[in-house]
Backbone as XML, in Angstrom:
<?xml version="1.0"?>
<chain id="A" units="angstrom">
  <residue number="1" name="MET">
    <atom name="N" x="0.848" y="-1.179" z="0.000"/>
    <atom name="CA" x="0.000" y="0.000" z="0.000"/>
    <atom name="C" x="0.890" y="1.237" z="0.000"/>
  </residue>
  <residue number="2" name="ASP">
    <atom name="N" x="0.460" y="2.244" z="-0.664"/>
    <atom name="CA" x="1.194" y="3.498" z="-0.774"/>
    <atom name="C" x="1.252" y="4.183" z="0.581"/>
  </residue>
  <residue number="3" name="ALA">
    <atom name="N" x="2.477" y="4.451" z="1.068"/>
    <atom name="CA" x="2.647" y="5.084" z="2.374"/>
    <atom name="C" x="2.103" y="6.514" z="2.383"/>
  </residue>
  <residue number="4" name="ALA">
    <atom name="N" x="1.969" y="7.148" z="1.222"/>
    <atom name="CA" x="1.472" y="8.520" z="1.151"/>
    <atom name="C" x="-0.045" y="8.590" z="1.310"/>
  </residue>
  <residue number="5" name="SER">
    <atom name="N" x="-0.698" y="7.472" z="1.404"/>
    <atom name="CA" x="-2.156" y="7.464" z="1.478"/>
    <atom name="C" x="-2.658" y="6.584" z="2.631"/>
  </residue>
  <residue number="6" name="PRO">
    <atom name="N" x="-2.590" y="7.083" z="3.860"/>
    <atom name="CA" x="-3.061" y="6.270" z="4.987"/>
    <atom name="C" x="-4.565" y="6.022" z="4.955"/>
  </residue>
  <residue number="7" name="LYS">
    <atom name="N" x="-5.323" y="6.951" z="4.389"/>
    <atom name="CA" x="-6.770" y="6.751" z="4.298"/>
    <atom name="C" x="-7.091" y="5.590" z="3.360"/>
  </residue>
  <residue number="8" name="ARG">
    <atom name="N" x="-6.384" y="5.516" z="2.220"/>
    <atom name="CA" x="-6.580" y="4.404" z="1.281"/>
    <atom name="C" x="-6.195" y="3.090" z="1.944"/>
  </residue>
  <residue number="9" name="ALA">
    <atom name="N" x="-5.105" y="3.093" z="2.692"/>
    <atom name="CA" x="-4.674" y="1.873" z="3.372"/>
    <atom name="C" x="-5.725" y="1.410" z="4.373"/>
  </residue>
  <residue number="10" name="ALA">
    <atom name="N" x="-6.348" y="2.331" z="5.088"/>
    <atom name="CA" x="-7.386" y="1.967" z="6.058"/>
    <atom name="C" x="-8.624" y="1.425" z="5.352"/>
  </residue>
  <residue number="11" name="LEU">
    <atom name="N" x="-9.032" y="2.075" z="4.276"/>
    <atom name="CA" x="-10.219" y="1.638" z="3.549"/>
    <atom name="C" x="-10.010" y="0.299" z="2.851"/>
  </residue>
  <residue number="12" name="ALA">
    <atom name="N" x="-8.792" y="0.018" z="2.432"/>
    <atom name="CA" x="-8.495" y="-1.215" z="1.703"/>
    <atom name="C" x="-7.992" y="-2.327" z="2.624"/>
  </residue>
  <residue number="13" name="SER">
    <atom name="N" x="-8.135" y="-2.158" z="3.931"/>
    <atom name="CA" x="-7.627" y="-3.153" z="4.881"/>
    <atom name="C" x="-8.578" y="-4.345" z="5.020"/>
  </residue>
  <residue number="14" name="TYR">
    <atom name="N" x="-8.035" y="-5.438" z="5.528"/>
    <atom name="CA" x="-8.857" y="-6.615" z="5.805"/>
    <atom name="C" x="-9.907" y="-6.288" z="6.868"/>
  </residue>
  <residue number="15" name="GLU">
    <atom name="N" x="-9.509" y="-5.530" z="7.872"/>
    <atom name="CA" x="-10.434" y="-5.178" z="8.949"/>
    <atom name="C" x="-11.652" y="-4.438" z="8.411"/>
  </residue>
  <residue number="16" name="ASN">
    <atom name="N" x="-11.440" y="-3.516" z="7.495"/>
    <atom name="CA" x="-12.554" y="-2.779" z="6.900"/>
    <atom name="C" x="-13.422" y="-3.710" z="6.044"/>
  </residue>
  <residue number="17" name="ALA">
    <atom name="N" x="-12.799" y="-4.576" z="5.273"/>
    <atom name="CA" x="-13.557" y="-5.520" z="4.447"/>
    <atom name="C" x="-14.402" y="-6.439" z="5.334"/>
  </residue>
  <residue number="18" name="TYR">
    <atom name="N" x="-13.854" y="-6.881" z="6.443"/>
    <atom name="CA" x="-14.591" y="-7.739" z="7.366"/>
    <atom name="C" x="-15.803" y="-6.999" z="7.940"/>
  </residue>
  <residue number="19" name="ALA">
    <atom name="N" x="-15.598" y="-5.744" z="8.347"/>
    <atom name="CA" x="-16.694" y="-4.935" z="8.887"/>
    <atom name="C" x="-17.794" y="-4.731" z="7.840"/>
  </residue>
  <residue number="20" name="VAL">
    <atom name="N" x="-17.406" y="-4.487" z="6.608"/>
    <atom name="CA" x="-18.386" y="-4.316" z="5.525"/>
    <atom name="C" x="-19.147" y="-5.621" z="5.304"/>
  </residue>
  <residue number="21" name="ALA">
    <atom name="N" x="-18.449" y="-6.749" z="5.340"/>
    <atom name="CA" x="-19.107" y="-8.047" z="5.136"/>
    <atom name="C" x="-20.139" y="-8.316" z="6.234"/>
  </residue>
  <residue number="22" name="VAL">
    <atom name="N" x="-19.804" y="-7.971" z="7.459"/>
    <atom name="CA" x="-20.751" y="-8.162" z="8.566"/>
    <atom name="C" x="-21.970" y="-7.269" z="8.368"/>
  </residue>
  <residue number="23" name="GLN">
    <atom name="N" x="-21.757" y="-6.023" z="7.979"/>
    <atom name="CA" x="-22.879" y="-5.104" z="7.728"/>
    <atom name="C" x="-23.752" y="-5.606" z="6.578"/>
  </residue>
  <residue number="24" name="MET">
    <atom name="N" x="-23.138" y="-6.083" z="5.519"/>
    <atom name="CA" x="-23.895" y="-6.598" z="4.382"/>
    <atom name="C" x="-24.692" y="-7.839" z="4.777"/>
  </residue>
  <residue number="25" name="ARG">
    <atom name="N" x="-24.107" y="-8.713" z="5.587"/>
    <atom name="CA" x="-24.806" y="-9.915" z="6.051"/>
    <atom name="C" x="-26.041" y="-9.527" z="6.852"/>
  </residue>
  <residue number="26" name="ARG">
    <atom name="N" x="-25.872" y="-8.552" z="7.736"/>
    <atom name="CA" x="-27.005" y="-8.101" z="8.556"/>
    <atom name="C" x="-28.102" y="-7.465" z="7.709"/>
  </residue>
  <residue number="27" name="SER">
    <atom name="N" x="-27.712" y="-6.683" z="6.718"/>
    <atom name="CA" x="-28.719" y="-5.964" z="5.930"/>
    <atom name="C" x="-29.409" y="-6.844" z="4.884"/>
  </residue>
  <residue number="28" name="THR">
    <atom name="N" x="-28.722" y="-7.849" z="4.356"/>
    <atom name="CA" x="-29.315" y="-8.672" z="3.303"/>
    <atom name="C" x="-29.801" y="-10.030" z="3.795"/>
  </residue>
  <residue number="29" name="GLY">
    <atom name="N" x="-29.230" y="-10.507" z="4.903"/>
    <atom name="CA" x="-29.577" y="-11.844" z="5.384"/>
    <atom name="C" x="-28.904" y="-12.957" z="4.608"/>
  </residue>
  <residue number="30" name="ARG">
    <atom name="N" x="-28.023" y="-12.605" z="3.681"/>
    <atom name="CA" x="-27.311" y="-13.596" z="2.869"/>
    <atom name="C" x="-25.856" y="-13.696" z="3.315"/>
  </residue>
  <residue number="31" name="PRO">
    <atom name="N" x="-25.254" y="-14.873" z="3.208"/>
    <atom name="CA" x="-23.835" y="-15.003" z="3.535"/>
    <atom name="C" x="-22.975" y="-14.120" z="2.613"/>
  </residue>
  <residue number="32" name="HIS">
    <atom name="N" x="-21.880" y="-13.611" z="3.151"/>
    <atom name="CA" x="-20.941" y="-12.810" z="2.370"/>
    <atom name="C" x="-19.522" y="-13.322" z="2.596"/>
  </residue>
  <residue number="33" name="PHE">
    <atom name="N" x="-18.702" y="-13.142" z="1.613"/>
    <atom name="CA" x="-17.323" y="-13.612" z="1.629"/>
    <atom name="C" x="-16.366" y="-12.428" z="1.627"/>
  </residue>
  <residue number="34" name="VAL">
    <atom name="N" x="-15.247" y="-12.581" z="2.333"/>
    <atom name="CA" x="-14.134" y="-11.643" z="2.204"/>
    <atom name="C" x="-13.080" y="-12.392" z="1.397"/>
  </residue>
  <residue number="35" name="LEU">
    <atom name="N" x="-12.742" y="-11.832" z="0.245"/>
    <atom name="CA" x="-11.799" y="-12.469" z="-0.672"/>
    <atom name="C" x="-10.526" y="-11.656" z="-0.794"/>
  </residue>
  <residue number="36" name="ARG">
    <atom name="N" x="-9.417" y="-12.340" z="-1.009"/>
    <atom name="CA" x="-8.157" y="-11.663" z="-1.321"/>
    <atom name="C" x="-8.030" y="-11.649" z="-2.835"/>
  </residue>
  <residue number="37" name="THR">
    <atom name="N" x="-7.721" y="-10.496" z="-3.396"/>
    <atom name="CA" x="-7.545" y="-10.366" z="-4.838"/>
    <atom name="C" x="-6.067" y="-10.177" z="-5.155"/>
  </residue>
  <residue number="38" name="ASN">
    <atom name="N" x="-5.734" y="-10.124" z="-6.398"/>
    <atom name="CA" x="-4.363" y="-9.836" z="-6.822"/>
    <atom name="C" x="-4.181" y="-8.373" z="-7.185"/>
  </residue>
  <residue number="39" name="ASP">
    <atom name="N" x="-5.145" y="-7.546" z="-6.846"/>
    <atom name="CA" x="-5.119" y="-6.120" z="-7.177"/>
    <atom name="C" x="-4.566" y="-5.323" z="-6.002"/>
  </residue>
  <residue number="40" name="PRO">
    <atom name="N" x="-3.424" y="-4.634" z="-6.149"/>
    <atom name="CA" x="-2.854" y="-3.877" z="-5.035"/>
    <atom name="C" x="-3.727" y="-2.695" z="-4.600"/>
  </residue>
  <residue number="41" name="LEU">
    <atom name="N" x="-4.576" y="-2.183" z="-5.466"/>
    <atom name="CA" x="-5.457" y="-1.082" z="-5.084"/>
    <atom name="C" x="-6.701" y="-1.576" z="-4.349"/>
  </residue>
  <residue number="42" name="GLN">
    <atom name="N" x="-7.086" y="-2.832" z="-4.559"/>
    <atom name="CA" x="-8.221" y="-3.438" z="-3.857"/>
    <atom name="C" x="-7.811" y="-4.853" z="-3.442"/>
  </residue>
  <residue number="43" name="PRO">
    <atom name="N" x="-6.984" y="-4.951" z="-2.394"/>
    <atom name="CA" x="-6.466" y="-6.267" z="-2.022"/>
    <atom name="C" x="-7.513" y="-7.207" z="-1.438"/>
  </residue>
  <residue number="44" name="PHE">
    <atom name="N" x="-8.627" y="-6.655" z="-0.934"/>
    <atom name="CA" x="-9.707" y="-7.461" z="-0.377"/>
    <atom name="C" x="-11.017" y="-7.039" z="-1.017"/>
  </residue>
  <residue number="45" name="ARG">
    <atom name="N" x="-11.912" y="-8.003" z="-1.157"/>
    <atom name="CA" x="-13.197" y="-7.739" z="-1.794"/>
    <atom name="C" x="-14.291" y="-8.449" z="-1.015"/>
  </residue>
  <residue number="46" name="VAL">
    <atom name="N" x="-15.434" y="-7.798" z="-0.880"/>
    <atom name="CA" x="-16.590" y="-8.386" z="-0.207"/>
    <atom name="C" x="-17.631" y="-8.707" z="-1.271"/>
  </residue>
  <residue number="47" name="THR">
    <atom name="N" x="-18.155" y="-9.930" z="-1.225"/>
    <atom name="CA" x="-19.131" y="-10.359" z="-2.214"/>
    <atom name="C" x="-20.052" y="-11.425" z="-1.623"/>
  </residue>
  <residue number="48" name="SER">
    <atom name="N" x="-21.206" y="-11.582" z="-2.228"/>
    <atom name="CA" x="-22.105" y="-12.658" z="-1.815"/>
    <atom name="C" x="-21.912" y="-13.900" z="-2.686"/>
  </residue>
  <residue number="49" name="ILE">
    <atom name="N" x="-20.979" y="-13.820" z="-3.612"/>
    <atom name="CA" x="-20.643" y="-14.930" z="-4.514"/>
    <atom name="C" x="-19.264" y="-15.460" z="-4.111"/>
  </residue>
  <residue number="50" name="GLY">
    <atom name="N" x="-19.077" y="-16.745" z="-4.162"/>
    <atom name="CA" x="-17.802" y="-17.350" z="-3.780"/>
    <atom name="C" x="-16.633" y="-16.868" z="-4.625"/>
  </residue>
  <residue number="51" name="PRO">
    <atom name="N" x="-15.443" y="-17.283" z="-4.262"/>
    <atom name="CA" x="-14.246" y="-16.804" z="-4.948"/>
    <atom name="C" x="-14.137" y="-17.266" z="-6.396"/>
  </residue>
  <residue number="52" name="ALA">
    <atom name="N" x="-13.583" y="-16.373" z="-7.225"/>
    <atom name="CA" x="-13.257" y="-16.705" z="-8.611"/>
    <atom name="C" x="-11.890" y="-17.380" z="-8.622"/>
  </residue>
  <residue number="53" name="ARG">
    <atom name="N" x="-11.444" y="-17.741" z="-9.763"/>
    <atom name="CA" x="-10.187" y="-18.470" z="-9.905"/>
    <atom name="C" x="-8.974" y="-17.706" z="-9.361"/>
  </residue>
  <residue number="54" name="CYS">
    <atom name="N" x="-8.937" y="-16.394" z="-9.529"/>
    <atom name="CA" x="-7.766" y="-15.612" z="-9.118"/>
    <atom name="C" x="-7.937" y="-14.994" z="-7.720"/>
  </residue>
  <residue number="55" name="GLN">
    <atom name="N" x="-8.912" y="-15.469" z="-6.953"/>
    <atom name="CA" x="-9.157" y="-14.925" z="-5.623"/>
    <atom name="C" x="-9.046" y="-16.037" z="-4.586"/>
  </residue>
  <residue number="56" name="THR">
    <atom name="N" x="-8.725" y="-15.622" z="-3.356"/>
    <atom name="CA" x="-8.580" y="-16.556" z="-2.261"/>
    <atom name="C" x="-9.625" y="-16.245" z="-1.204"/>
  </residue>
  <residue number="57" name="LEU">
    <atom name="N" x="-10.346" y="-17.250" z="-0.752"/>
    <atom name="CA" x="-11.336" y="-17.067" z="0.303"/>
    <atom name="C" x="-10.618" y="-16.873" z="1.632"/>
  </residue>
  <residue number="58" name="LEU">
    <atom name="N" x="-10.917" y="-15.782" z="2.314"/>
    <atom name="CA" x="-10.349" y="-15.537" z="3.630"/>
    <atom name="C" x="-11.370" y="-15.789" z="4.737"/>
  </residue>
  <residue number="59" name="THR">
    <atom name="N" x="-12.595" y="-15.300" z="4.533"/>
    <atom name="CA" x="-13.613" y="-15.396" z="5.579"/>
    <atom name="C" x="-14.998" y="-15.546" z="4.960"/>
  </residue>
  <residue number="60" name="LEU">
    <atom name="N" x="-15.816" y="-16.351" z="5.586"/>
    <atom name="CA" x="-17.232" y="-16.469" z="5.220"/>
    <atom name="C" x="-18.036" y="-15.967" z="6.401"/>
  </residue>
  <residue number="61" name="ILE">
    <atom name="N" x="-18.858" y="-14.951" z="6.175"/>
    <atom name="CA" x="-19.761" y="-14.435" z="7.199"/>
    <atom name="C" x="-21.115" y="-15.077" z="6.908"/>
  </residue>
  <residue number="62" name="ALA">
    <atom name="N" x="-21.448" y="-16.092" z="7.669"/>
    <atom name="CA" x="-22.674" y="-16.867" z="7.394"/>
    <atom name="C" x="-23.830" y="-16.444" z="8.282"/>
  </residue>
</chain>
């Protein structure tokens, strides 16, 4: 992560992705996944669909 952008680092953190996944689970009632991507600008992704080929499952919020 770029050291010149602490706000971007906080928003793109695993902790933030986990918090978003919990909020999405509560609001939709559907399980959500926290995935690791190969994108340095978006290293983690929250989705209700399982991991694609180039992503790694980190957490399932069921």
